[in-house]
């Protein structure tokens, strides 16, 4: 018996020189009620640029991180190439306008036009891990999303060598 899933985008990412916004579709705007009380939101989005048979068949990546091992399975990376091109980002909420369906964000690592699948409020009691652990090769990475903005991520990723 084959299981089927029905996933519908609830909105779209808008990224421009003016900033980052999620435009929520009119039918889902009532679901924004109360989100403005939260400072951060988790965004589930679709890596739409990697939704193709080759990307979905990719299970291992060659040296995605400069200081990391030679190969890693996609489940131990944030690679967009994976069996289901799902992504999750945590972003600071600047403003929520429920009437027009706009959620303005400080930053979002998704491209303009990206489909948004869901929004969930960030709550430290459920989402924060005090000692998350991880491999030694990334122990020098920032300890929070706030500190990540000043970190030189370009010296960490080996995008040109992925296969």
mmCIF file of N, CA, C and O in Angstrom, residues 41-92:
data_model
loop_
_atom_site.group_PDB
_atom_site.id
_atom_site.type_symbol
_atom_site.label_atom_id
_atom_site.label_comp_id
_atom_site.label_asym_id
_atom_site.label_seq_id
_atom_site.Cartn_x
_atom_site.Cartn_y
_atom_site.Cartn_z
ATOM 1 N N UNK A 41 10.243 32.895 14.503
ATOM 2 C CA UNK A 41 9.369 31.910 13.874
ATOM 3 C C UNK A 41 10.216 30.872 13.141
ATOM 4 O O UNK A 41 11.303 31.190 12.639
ATOM 5 N N UNK A 42 9.743 29.645 13.142
ATOM 6 C CA UNK A 42 10.372 28.601 12.332
ATOM 7 C C UNK A 42 9.582 28.503 11.039
ATOM 8 O O UNK A 42 8.343 28.442 11.066
ATOM 9 N N UNK A 43 10.298 28.503 9.934
ATOM 10 C CA UNK A 43 9.676 28.486 8.616
ATOM 11 C C UNK A 43 10.037 27.184 7.929
ATOM 12 O O UNK A 43 11.222 26.862 7.792
ATOM 13 N N UNK A 44 9.035 26.426 7.544
ATOM 14 C CA UNK A 44 9.260 25.225 6.745
ATOM 15 C C UNK A 44 9.013 25.619 5.301
ATOM 16 O O UNK A 44 7.939 26.148 4.979
ATOM 17 N N UNK A 45 10.015 25.388 4.473
ATOM 18 C CA UNK A 45 9.907 25.802 3.076
ATOM 19 C C UNK A 45 10.447 24.730 2.149
ATOM 20 O O UNK A 45 11.092 23.789 2.579
ATOM 21 N N UNK A 46 10.113 24.867 0.883
ATOM 22 C CA UNK A 46 10.427 23.881 -0.143
ATOM 23 C C UNK A 46 11.599 24.375 -0.967
ATOM 24 O O UNK A 46 11.550 25.463 -1.542
ATOM 25 N N UNK A 47 12.685 23.582 -1.034
ATOM 26 C CA UNK A 47 13.828 23.901 -1.895
ATOM 27 C C UNK A 47 13.387 23.682 -3.344
ATOM 28 O O UNK A 47 13.774 22.722 -4.003
ATOM 29 N N UNK A 48 12.542 24.558 -3.847
ATOM 30 C CA UNK A 48 11.930 24.352 -5.158
ATOM 31 C C UNK A 48 12.949 24.281 -6.286
ATOM 32 O O UNK A 48 12.712 23.616 -7.289
ATOM 33 N N UNK A 49 14.090 24.914 -6.140
ATOM 34 C CA UNK A 49 15.125 24.870 -7.167
ATOM 35 C C UNK A 49 15.844 23.535 -7.243
ATOM 36 O O UNK A 49 16.618 23.292 -8.170
ATOM 37 N N UNK A 50 15.593 22.670 -6.272
ATOM 38 C CA UNK A 50 16.246 21.343 -6.238
ATOM 39 C C UNK A 50 15.218 20.223 -6.270
ATOM 40 O O UNK A 50 15.496 19.118 -5.813
ATOM 41 N N UNK A 51 14.061 20.505 -6.779
ATOM 42 C CA UNK A 51 13.029 19.473 -6.861
ATOM 43 C C UNK A 51 13.077 18.824 -8.243
ATOM 44 O O UNK A 51 12.272 19.119 -9.123
ATOM 45 N N UNK A 52 14.079 17.960 -8.411
ATOM 46 C CA UNK A 52 14.245 17.245 -9.665
ATOM 47 C C UNK A 52 14.749 15.837 -9.338
ATOM 48 O O UNK A 52 15.222 15.589 -8.221
ATOM 49 N N UNK A 53 14.636 14.897 -10.256
ATOM 50 C CA UNK A 53 15.027 13.512 -9.961
ATOM 51 C C UNK A 53 16.472 13.349 -9.476
ATOM 52 O O UNK A 53 16.727 12.586 -8.545
ATOM 53 N N UNK A 54 17.401 14.075 -10.059
ATOM 54 C CA UNK A 54 18.813 13.933 -9.649
ATOM 55 C C UNK A 54 19.019 14.416 -8.218
ATOM 56 O O UNK A 54 19.695 13.758 -7.424
ATOM 57 N N UNK A 55 18.440 15.565 -7.878
ATOM 58 C CA UNK A 55 18.582 16.085 -6.509
ATOM 59 C C UNK A 55 17.910 15.167 -5.499
ATOM 60 O O UNK A 55 18.453 14.911 -4.421
ATOM 61 N N UNK A 56 16.740 14.643 -5.836
ATOM 62 C CA UNK A 56 16.024 13.746 -4.927
ATOM 63 C C UNK A 56 16.721 12.396 -4.776
ATOM 64 O O UNK A 56 16.514 11.706 -3.788
ATOM 65 N N UNK A 57 17.561 12.031 -5.732
ATOM 66 C CA UNK A 57 18.304 10.764 -5.658
ATOM 67 C C UNK A 57 19.635 10.917 -4.925
ATOM 68 O O UNK A 57 20.288 9.929 -4.613
ATOM 69 N N UNK A 58 20.028 12.153 -4.612
ATOM 70 C CA UNK A 58 21.303 12.406 -3.935
ATOM 71 C C UNK A 58 21.181 12.026 -2.463
ATOM 72 O O UNK A 58 20.353 12.567 -1.743
ATOM 73 N N UNK A 59 22.011 11.087 -2.045
ATOM 74 C CA UNK A 59 21.999 10.638 -0.651
ATOM 75 C C UNK A 59 23.280 11.001 0.088
ATOM 76 O O UNK A 59 23.306 11.033 1.321
ATOM 77 N N UNK A 60 24.357 11.262 -0.648
ATOM 78 C CA UNK A 60 25.620 11.672 -0.043
ATOM 79 C C UNK A 60 26.188 12.847 -0.833
ATOM 80 O O UNK A 60 25.972 12.958 -2.033
ATOM 81 N N UNK A 61 26.904 13.694 -0.115
ATOM 82 C CA UNK A 61 27.498 14.894 -0.699
ATOM 83 C C UNK A 61 29.007 14.824 -0.486
ATOM 84 O O UNK A 61 29.476 14.489 0.605
ATOM 85 N N UNK A 62 29.762 15.170 -1.522
ATOM 86 C CA UNK A 62 31.225 15.235 -1.405
ATOM 87 C C UNK A 62 31.633 16.534 -0.739
ATOM 88 O O UNK A 62 31.299 17.611 -1.222
ATOM 89 N N UNK A 63 32.323 16.425 0.353
ATOM 90 C CA UNK A 63 32.885 17.521 1.129
ATOM 91 C C UNK A 63 32.078 18.828 1.059
ATOM 92 O O UNK A 63 32.521 19.830 0.498
ATOM 93 N N UNK A 64 30.898 18.849 1.685
ATOM 94 C CA UNK A 64 30.113 20.081 1.673
ATOM 95 C C UNK A 64 30.683 21.175 2.574
ATOM 96 O O UNK A 64 30.437 22.350 2.356
ATOM 97 N N UNK A 65 31.458 20.780 3.580
ATOM 98 C CA UNK A 65 32.056 21.733 4.515
ATOM 99 C C UNK A 65 33.567 21.617 4.421
ATOM 100 O O UNK A 65 34.121 20.511 4.465
ATOM 101 N N UNK A 66 34.243 22.733 4.305
ATOM 102 C CA UNK A 66 35.695 22.744 4.106
ATOM 103 C C UNK A 66 36.419 21.962 5.196
ATOM 104 O O UNK A 66 37.337 21.208 4.912
ATOM 105 N N UNK A 67 35.995 22.095 6.429
ATOM 106 C CA UNK A 67 36.672 21.406 7.536
ATOM 107 C C UNK A 67 36.040 20.063 7.876
ATOM 108 O O UNK A 67 36.456 19.396 8.812
ATOM 109 N N UNK A 68 35.017 19.684 7.136
ATOM 110 C CA UNK A 68 34.301 18.446 7.413
ATOM 111 C C UNK A 68 34.923 17.241 6.737
ATOM 112 O O UNK A 68 35.927 17.342 6.038
ATOM 113 N N UNK A 69 34.310 16.085 6.936
ATOM 114 C CA UNK A 69 34.816 14.861 6.321
ATOM 115 C C UNK A 69 34.645 14.885 4.796
ATOM 116 O O UNK A 69 33.897 15.707 4.250
ATOM 117 N N UNK A 70 35.311 13.967 4.144
ATOM 118 C CA UNK A 70 35.297 13.899 2.673
ATOM 119 C C UNK A 70 33.877 13.705 2.119
ATOM 120 O O UNK A 70 33.531 14.272 1.094
ATOM 121 N N UNK A 71 33.071 12.894 2.779
ATOM 122 C CA UNK A 71 31.682 12.666 2.344
ATOM 123 C C UNK A 71 30.767 12.669 3.561
ATOM 124 O O UNK A 71 31.161 12.251 4.641
ATOM 125 N N UNK A 72 29.553 13.127 3.333
ATOM 126 C CA UNK A 72 28.524 13.100 4.369
ATOM 127 C C UNK A 72 27.196 12.702 3.735
ATOM 128 O O UNK A 72 26.921 13.043 2.584
ATOM 129 N N UNK A 73 26.372 12.005 4.510
ATOM 130 C CA UNK A 73 25.012 11.736 4.071
ATOM 131 C C UNK A 73 24.197 13.013 4.151
ATOM 132 O O UNK A 73 24.440 13.854 5.022
ATOM 133 N N UNK A 74 23.233 13.176 3.263
ATOM 134 C CA UNK A 74 22.466 14.425 3.239
ATOM 135 C C UNK A 74 21.714 14.679 4.540
ATOM 136 O O UNK A 74 21.451 15.838 4.878
ATOM 137 N N UNK A 75 21.393 13.646 5.287
ATOM 138 C CA UNK A 75 20.686 13.850 6.549
ATOM 139 C C UNK A 75 21.583 14.472 7.620
ATOM 140 O O UNK A 75 21.086 14.908 8.664
ATOM 141 N N UNK A 76 22.893 14.530 7.383
ATOM 142 C CA UNK A 76 23.793 15.204 8.318
ATOM 143 C C UNK A 76 24.282 16.530 7.742
ATOM 144 O O UNK A 76 25.294 17.075 8.173
ATOM 145 N N UNK A 77 23.555 17.049 6.753
ATOM 146 C CA UNK A 77 23.864 18.351 6.159
ATOM 147 C C UNK A 77 22.566 19.145 6.017
ATOM 148 O O UNK A 77 21.477 18.626 6.251
ATOM 149 N N UNK A 78 22.712 20.371 5.587
ATOM 150 C CA UNK A 78 21.541 21.183 5.260
ATOM 151 C C UNK A 78 21.461 21.373 3.748
ATOM 152 O O UNK A 78 20.923 22.354 3.250
ATOM 153 N N UNK A 79 21.976 20.399 3.023
ATOM 154 C CA UNK A 79 21.982 20.440 1.568
ATOM 155 C C UNK A 79 20.558 20.491 1.018
ATOM 156 O O UNK A 79 19.665 19.809 1.520
ATOM 157 N N UNK A 80 20.349 21.267 -0.043
ATOM 158 C CA UNK A 80 19.035 21.268 -0.686
ATOM 159 C C UNK A 80 18.788 20.009 -1.514
ATOM 160 O O UNK A 80 17.651 19.712 -1.851
ATOM 161 N N UNK A 81 19.842 19.289 -1.831
ATOM 162 C CA UNK A 81 19.703 18.036 -2.576
ATOM 163 C C UNK A 81 19.443 16.923 -1.571
ATOM 164 O O UNK A 81 20.307 16.567 -0.784
ATOM 165 N N UNK A 82 18.220 16.370 -1.622
ATOM 166 C CA UNK A 82 17.796 15.356 -0.650
ATOM 167 C C UNK A 82 16.526 14.690 -1.157
ATOM 168 O O UNK A 82 15.885 15.206 -2.065
ATOM 169 N N UNK A 83 16.140 13.563 -0.566
ATOM 170 C CA UNK A 83 14.961 12.846 -1.051
ATOM 171 C C UNK A 83 13.690 13.697 -1.098
ATOM 172 O O UNK A 83 12.897 13.590 -2.028
ATOM 173 N N UNK A 84 13.492 14.523 -0.097
ATOM 174 C CA UNK A 84 12.378 15.482 -0.079
ATOM 175 C C UNK A 84 13.001 16.852 0.171
ATOM 176 O O UNK A 84 13.578 17.077 1.240
ATOM 177 N N UNK A 85 12.912 17.754 -0.770
ATOM 178 C CA UNK A 85 13.609 19.034 -0.640
ATOM 179 C C UNK A 85 12.949 19.999 0.351
ATOM 180 O O UNK A 85 12.507 21.084 0.009
ATOM 181 N N UNK A 86 12.898 19.569 1.603
ATOM 182 C CA UNK A 86 12.344 20.382 2.681
ATOM 183 C C UNK A 86 13.450 21.151 3.378
ATOM 184 O O UNK A 86 14.559 20.647 3.532
ATOM 185 N N UNK A 87 13.128 22.335 3.837
ATOM 186 C CA UNK A 87 14.077 23.141 4.599
ATOM 187 C C UNK A 87 13.349 23.755 5.785
ATOM 188 O O UNK A 87 12.133 23.952 5.745
ATOM 189 N N UNK A 88 14.127 24.046 6.810
ATOM 190 C CA UNK A 88 13.579 24.740 7.975
ATOM 191 C C UNK A 88 14.566 25.828 8.364
ATOM 192 O O UNK A 88 15.775 25.612 8.376
ATOM 193 N N UNK A 89 14.034 27.007 8.611
ATOM 194 C CA UNK A 89 14.850 28.141 9.032
ATOM 195 C C UNK A 89 14.185 28.799 10.223
ATOM 196 O O UNK A 89 12.957 28.815 10.337
ATOM 197 N N UNK A 90 15.000 29.362 11.076
ATOM 198 C CA UNK A 90 14.521 30.117 12.223
ATOM 199 C C UNK A 90 14.820 31.588 11.927
ATOM 200 O O UNK A 90 15.950 31.933 11.589
ATOM 201 N N UNK A 91 13.814 32.445 12.002
ATOM 202 C CA UNK A 91 14.005 33.845 11.642
ATOM 203 C C UNK A 91 13.336 34.768 12.658
ATOM 204 O O UNK A 91 12.293 34.433 13.229
ATOM 205 N N UNK A 92 13.941 35.930 12.824
ATOM 206 C CA UNK A 92 13.376 36.939 13.716
ATOM 207 C C UNK A 92 12.203 37.629 13.024
ATOM 208 O O UNK A 92 12.308 38.064 11.873
#
